[in-house]
PDB file of C-alpha atoms in Angstrom:
ATOM      1  CA  UNK A   1       1.802 -14.444  10.610  1.00 78.00           C
ATOM      2  CA  UNK A   2       0.308 -11.922   8.327  1.00 89.00           C
ATOM      3  CA  UNK A   3       1.048  -9.878   5.258  1.00 96.00           C
ATOM      4  CA  UNK A   4       2.307  -6.312   5.888  1.00 97.00           C
ATOM      5  CA  UNK A   5       1.001  -3.402   3.828  1.00 98.00           C
ATOM      6  CA  UNK A   6       3.227  -0.616   2.469  1.00 98.00           C
ATOM      7  CA  UNK A   7       1.704   2.455   0.721  1.00 98.00           C
ATOM      8  CA  UNK A   8       4.376   4.125  -1.565  1.00 98.00           C
ATOM      9  CA  UNK A   9       2.894   7.442  -2.729  1.00 98.00           C
ATOM     10  CA  UNK A  10       3.215  11.037  -3.725  1.00 98.00           C
ATOM     11  CA  UNK A  11       3.580  13.571  -0.866  1.00 98.00           C
ATOM     12  CA  UNK A  12       0.462  13.606   1.388  1.00 97.00           C
ATOM     13  CA  UNK A  13      -1.321  10.931   0.027  1.00 98.00           C
ATOM     14  CA  UNK A  14      -0.409   7.724   1.775  1.00 98.00           C
ATOM     15  CA  UNK A  15      -0.447   9.582   4.995  1.00 98.00           C
ATOM     16  CA  UNK A  16      -3.896  11.027   4.616  1.00 98.00           C
ATOM     17  CA  UNK A  17      -5.520   7.509   3.538  1.00 98.00           C
ATOM     18  CA  UNK A  18      -3.861   5.946   6.445  1.00 98.00           C
ATOM     19  CA  UNK A  19      -5.012   8.529   8.868  1.00 98.00           C
ATOM     20  CA  UNK A  20      -8.655   8.227   7.507  1.00 98.00           C
ATOM     21  CA  UNK A  21      -8.554   4.344   7.480  1.00 98.00           C
ATOM     22  CA  UNK A  22      -7.668   4.409  10.901  1.00 98.00           C
ATOM     23  CA  UNK A  23     -10.098   6.801  12.131  1.00 97.00           C
ATOM     24  CA  UNK A  24     -12.597   4.769  10.342  1.00 97.00           C
ATOM     25  CA  UNK A  25     -11.751   1.362  11.608  1.00 97.00           C
ATOM     26  CA  UNK A  26     -10.275   2.450  14.966  1.00 95.00           C
ATOM     27  CA  UNK A  27      -7.355  -0.050  14.624  1.00 94.00           C
ATOM     28  CA  UNK A  28      -5.805  -1.483  11.537  1.00 97.00           C
ATOM     29  CA  UNK A  29      -5.614  -5.343  11.502  1.00 97.00           C
ATOM     30  CA  UNK A  30      -2.468  -5.424   9.437  1.00 97.00           C
ATOM     31  CA  UNK A  31       0.803  -3.605   9.917  1.00 97.00           C
ATOM     32  CA  UNK A  32       0.897  -0.784   7.684  1.00 98.00           C
ATOM     33  CA  UNK A  33       2.999   2.160   6.821  1.00 98.00           C
ATOM     34  CA  UNK A  34       3.069   5.114   4.308  1.00 98.00           C
ATOM     35  CA  UNK A  35       6.268   5.862   2.817  1.00 98.00           C
ATOM     36  CA  UNK A  36       6.003   9.141   0.706  1.00 98.00           C
ATOM     37  CA  UNK A  37       8.292   9.858  -2.184  1.00 98.00           C
ATOM     38  CA  UNK A  38       9.068  13.550  -2.603  1.00 97.00           C
ATOM     39  CA  UNK A  39       8.810  14.912  -6.028  1.00 96.00           C
ATOM     40  CA  UNK A  40      12.205  15.644  -6.805  1.00 94.00           C
ATOM     41  CA  UNK A  41      13.523  12.490  -5.351  1.00 94.00           C
ATOM     42  CA  UNK A  42      16.511  10.522  -6.208  1.00 97.00           C
ATOM     43  CA  UNK A  43      15.076   6.945  -6.012  1.00 96.00           C
ATOM     44  CA  UNK A  44      18.551   5.324  -5.331  1.00 96.00           C
ATOM     45  CA  UNK A  45      18.930   7.461  -2.491  1.00 97.00           C
ATOM     46  CA  UNK A  46      15.391   6.581  -1.011  1.00 97.00           C
ATOM     47  CA  UNK A  47      15.758   2.844  -1.591  1.00 98.00           C
ATOM     48  CA  UNK A  48      17.378   2.207   1.756  1.00 98.00           C
ATOM     49  CA  UNK A  49      14.773   4.173   3.602  1.00 98.00           C
ATOM     50  CA  UNK A  50      12.035   2.510   1.662  1.00 98.00           C
ATOM     51  CA  UNK A  51      13.508  -1.018   2.259  1.00 98.00           C
ATOM     52  CA  UNK A  52      13.510  -0.178   6.013  1.00 98.00           C
ATOM     53  CA  UNK A  53       9.783   0.676   5.852  1.00 98.00           C
ATOM     54  CA  UNK A  54       9.194  -2.518   4.095  1.00 98.00           C
ATOM     55  CA  UNK A  55      11.055  -4.747   6.735  1.00 97.00           C
ATOM     56  CA  UNK A  56       8.962  -2.766   9.415  1.00 98.00           C
ATOM     57  CA  UNK A  57       5.567  -3.917   8.013  1.00 98.00           C
ATOM     58  CA  UNK A  58       6.698  -7.440   6.963  1.00 96.00           C
ATOM     59  CA  UNK A  59       4.567  -9.875   9.186  1.00 90.00           C
ATOM     60  CA  UNK A  60       6.172 -13.220   7.938  1.00 92.00           C
ATOM     61  CA  UNK A  61       4.123 -13.730   4.810  1.00 95.00           C
ATOM     62  CA  UNK A  62       5.482 -10.961   2.658  1.00 97.00           C
ATOM     63  CA  UNK A  63       4.224  -7.239   1.862  1.00 98.00           C
ATOM     64  CA  UNK A  64       1.506  -5.877  -0.255  1.00 98.00           C
ATOM     65  CA  UNK A  65       2.785  -2.624  -1.747  1.00 98.00           C
ATOM     66  CA  UNK A  66      -0.049  -0.025  -2.898  1.00 98.00           C
ATOM     67  CA  UNK A  67       1.008   2.908  -4.957  1.00 98.00           C
ATOM     68  CA  UNK A  68      -1.021   5.709  -6.124  1.00 97.00           C
ATOM     69  CA  UNK A  69      -0.027   6.145  -9.812  1.00 96.00           C
ATOM     70  CA  UNK A  70       1.473   3.296 -12.003  1.00 96.00           C
ATOM     71  CA  UNK A  71       4.623   4.516 -13.917  1.00 95.00           C
ATOM     72  CA  UNK A  72       5.271   7.451 -11.695  1.00 97.00           C
ATOM     73  CA  UNK A  73       8.314   7.647  -8.941  1.00 97.00           C
ATOM     74  CA  UNK A  74       6.595   5.806  -6.264  1.00 98.00           C
ATOM     75  CA  UNK A  75       5.587   2.791  -8.371  1.00 97.00           C
ATOM     76  CA  UNK A  76       8.995   2.791  -9.953  1.00 97.00           C
ATOM     77  CA  UNK A  77      10.532   2.755  -6.123  1.00 98.00           C
ATOM     78  CA  UNK A  78       8.055  -0.166  -5.383  1.00 98.00           C
ATOM     79  CA  UNK A  79       9.357  -2.131  -8.435  1.00 97.00           C
ATOM     80  CA  UNK A  80      13.031  -1.738  -6.790  1.00 97.00           C
ATOM     81  CA  UNK A  81      11.722  -2.732  -3.638  1.00 97.00           C
ATOM     82  CA  UNK A  82      10.136  -6.101  -5.203  1.00 96.00           C
ATOM     83  CA  UNK A  83      13.468  -7.130  -6.434  1.00 96.00           C
ATOM     84  CA  UNK A  84      15.042  -6.929  -2.674  1.00 95.00           C
ATOM     85  CA  UNK A  85      14.212 -10.324  -1.903  1.00 93.00           C
ATOM     86  CA  UNK A  86      11.117  -9.869   0.530  1.00 95.00           C
ATOM     87  CA  UNK A  87       8.054 -11.371  -1.128  1.00 97.00           C
ATOM     88  CA  UNK A  88       6.183  -8.489  -2.505  1.00 97.00           C
ATOM     89  CA  UNK A  89       3.070  -8.049  -4.646  1.00 98.00           C
ATOM     90  CA  UNK A  90       2.306  -4.517  -5.963  1.00 98.00           C
ATOM     91  CA  UNK A  91      -1.142  -2.980  -7.018  1.00 98.00           C
ATOM     92  CA  UNK A  92      -1.583   0.731  -8.537  1.00 97.00           C
ATOM     93  CA  UNK A  93      -4.332   3.130  -8.193  1.00 97.00           C
ATOM     94  CA  UNK A  94      -4.563   3.160  -4.359  1.00 98.00           C
ATOM     95  CA  UNK A  95      -7.641   4.515  -3.026  1.00 97.00           C
ATOM     96  CA  UNK A  96      -9.416   4.567   0.270  1.00 97.00           C
ATOM     97  CA  UNK A  97     -11.952   1.985  -0.939  1.00 97.00           C
ATOM     98  CA  UNK A  98      -9.025  -0.106  -1.826  1.00 98.00           C
ATOM     99  CA  UNK A  99      -7.208   0.336   1.332  1.00 98.00           C
ATOM    100  CA  UNK A 100     -10.305  -0.426   3.422  1.00 98.00           C
ATOM    101  CA  UNK A 101     -11.090  -3.567   1.503  1.00 97.00           C
ATOM    102  CA  UNK A 102      -7.625  -4.815   2.166  1.00 98.00           C
ATOM    103  CA  UNK A 103      -7.833  -4.142   5.939  1.00 98.00           C
ATOM    104  CA  UNK A 104     -11.090  -6.204   5.809  1.00 97.00           C
ATOM    105  CA  UNK A 105      -9.669  -9.056   4.644  1.00 97.00           C
ATOM    106  CA  UNK A 106      -6.497  -9.421   7.122  1.00 96.00           C
ATOM    107  CA  UNK A 107      -6.649 -13.134   6.880  1.00 96.00           C
ATOM    108  CA  UNK A 108      -5.785 -13.391   3.162  1.00 96.00           C
ATOM    109  CA  UNK A 109      -2.457 -14.267   1.988  1.00 95.00           C
ATOM    110  CA  UNK A 110      -0.260 -12.265  -0.315  1.00 97.00           C
ATOM    111  CA  UNK A 111      -1.332 -14.433  -3.296  1.00 96.00           C
ATOM    112  CA  UNK A 112      -5.221 -13.205  -2.561  1.00 97.00           C
ATOM    113  CA  UNK A 113      -4.726  -9.647  -1.444  1.00 97.00           C
ATOM    114  CA  UNK A 114      -3.801  -7.953  -4.782  1.00 97.00           C
ATOM    115  CA  UNK A 115      -7.154  -9.094  -6.259  1.00 97.00           C
ATOM    116  CA  UNK A 116      -8.896  -7.940  -3.118  1.00 97.00           C
ATOM    117  CA  UNK A 117      -7.305  -4.545  -3.245  1.00 97.00           C
ATOM    118  CA  UNK A 118      -8.153  -4.120  -6.951  1.00 97.00           C
ATOM    119  CA  UNK A 119     -11.637  -5.235  -6.317  1.00 96.00           C
ATOM    120  CA  UNK A 120     -11.845  -2.564  -3.737  1.00 95.00           C
ATOM    121  CA  UNK A 121     -11.013   0.305  -6.070  1.00 93.00           C
ATOM    122  CA  UNK A 122     -13.440  -0.962  -8.679  1.00 94.00           C
ATOM    123  CA  UNK A 123     -16.258  -1.575  -6.498  1.00 93.00           C
ATOM    124  CA  UNK A 124     -15.680   1.838  -4.838  1.00 92.00           C
ATOM    125  CA  UNK A 125     -16.186   3.750  -7.998  1.00 90.00           C
ATOM    126  CA  UNK A 126     -19.714   4.637  -8.207  1.00 90.00           C
ATOM    127  CA  UNK A 127     -21.652   6.761 -10.624  1.00 91.00           C
ATOM    128  CA  UNK A 128     -24.344   8.575  -8.749  1.00 88.00           C
ATOM    129  CA  UNK A 129     -26.849   9.892 -11.036  1.00 86.00           C
ATOM    130  CA  UNK A 130     -29.470  10.731  -8.403  1.00 72.00           C
TER     131      UNK A 130
END
């Protein structure tokens, strides 16, 4: 049993990051899906669709939801998902380094993966003065 990964993002963000991660790693070790929230979305109307996506990736140990921008509609929808009963942890500021870091530690549980995800974004930000 493993954690699932659900990317809840603005349009184009989650799908693009998932595409690049899949090309780089060839195969993702965790069940992962992107759920993109339209700019003019009614979150209550999207909740059943997002809940279905959450159930599709749930691998028996809960789901790590990665959102692109804290406080925006995707993160608010993720908050609603977290209240539905499936064990969920949420991390915002989704980036490619975050997603790759999570994929490199598929053995970690839902209690460890959020810190691993955050470290991926922190450690992936490099100021290159060369």
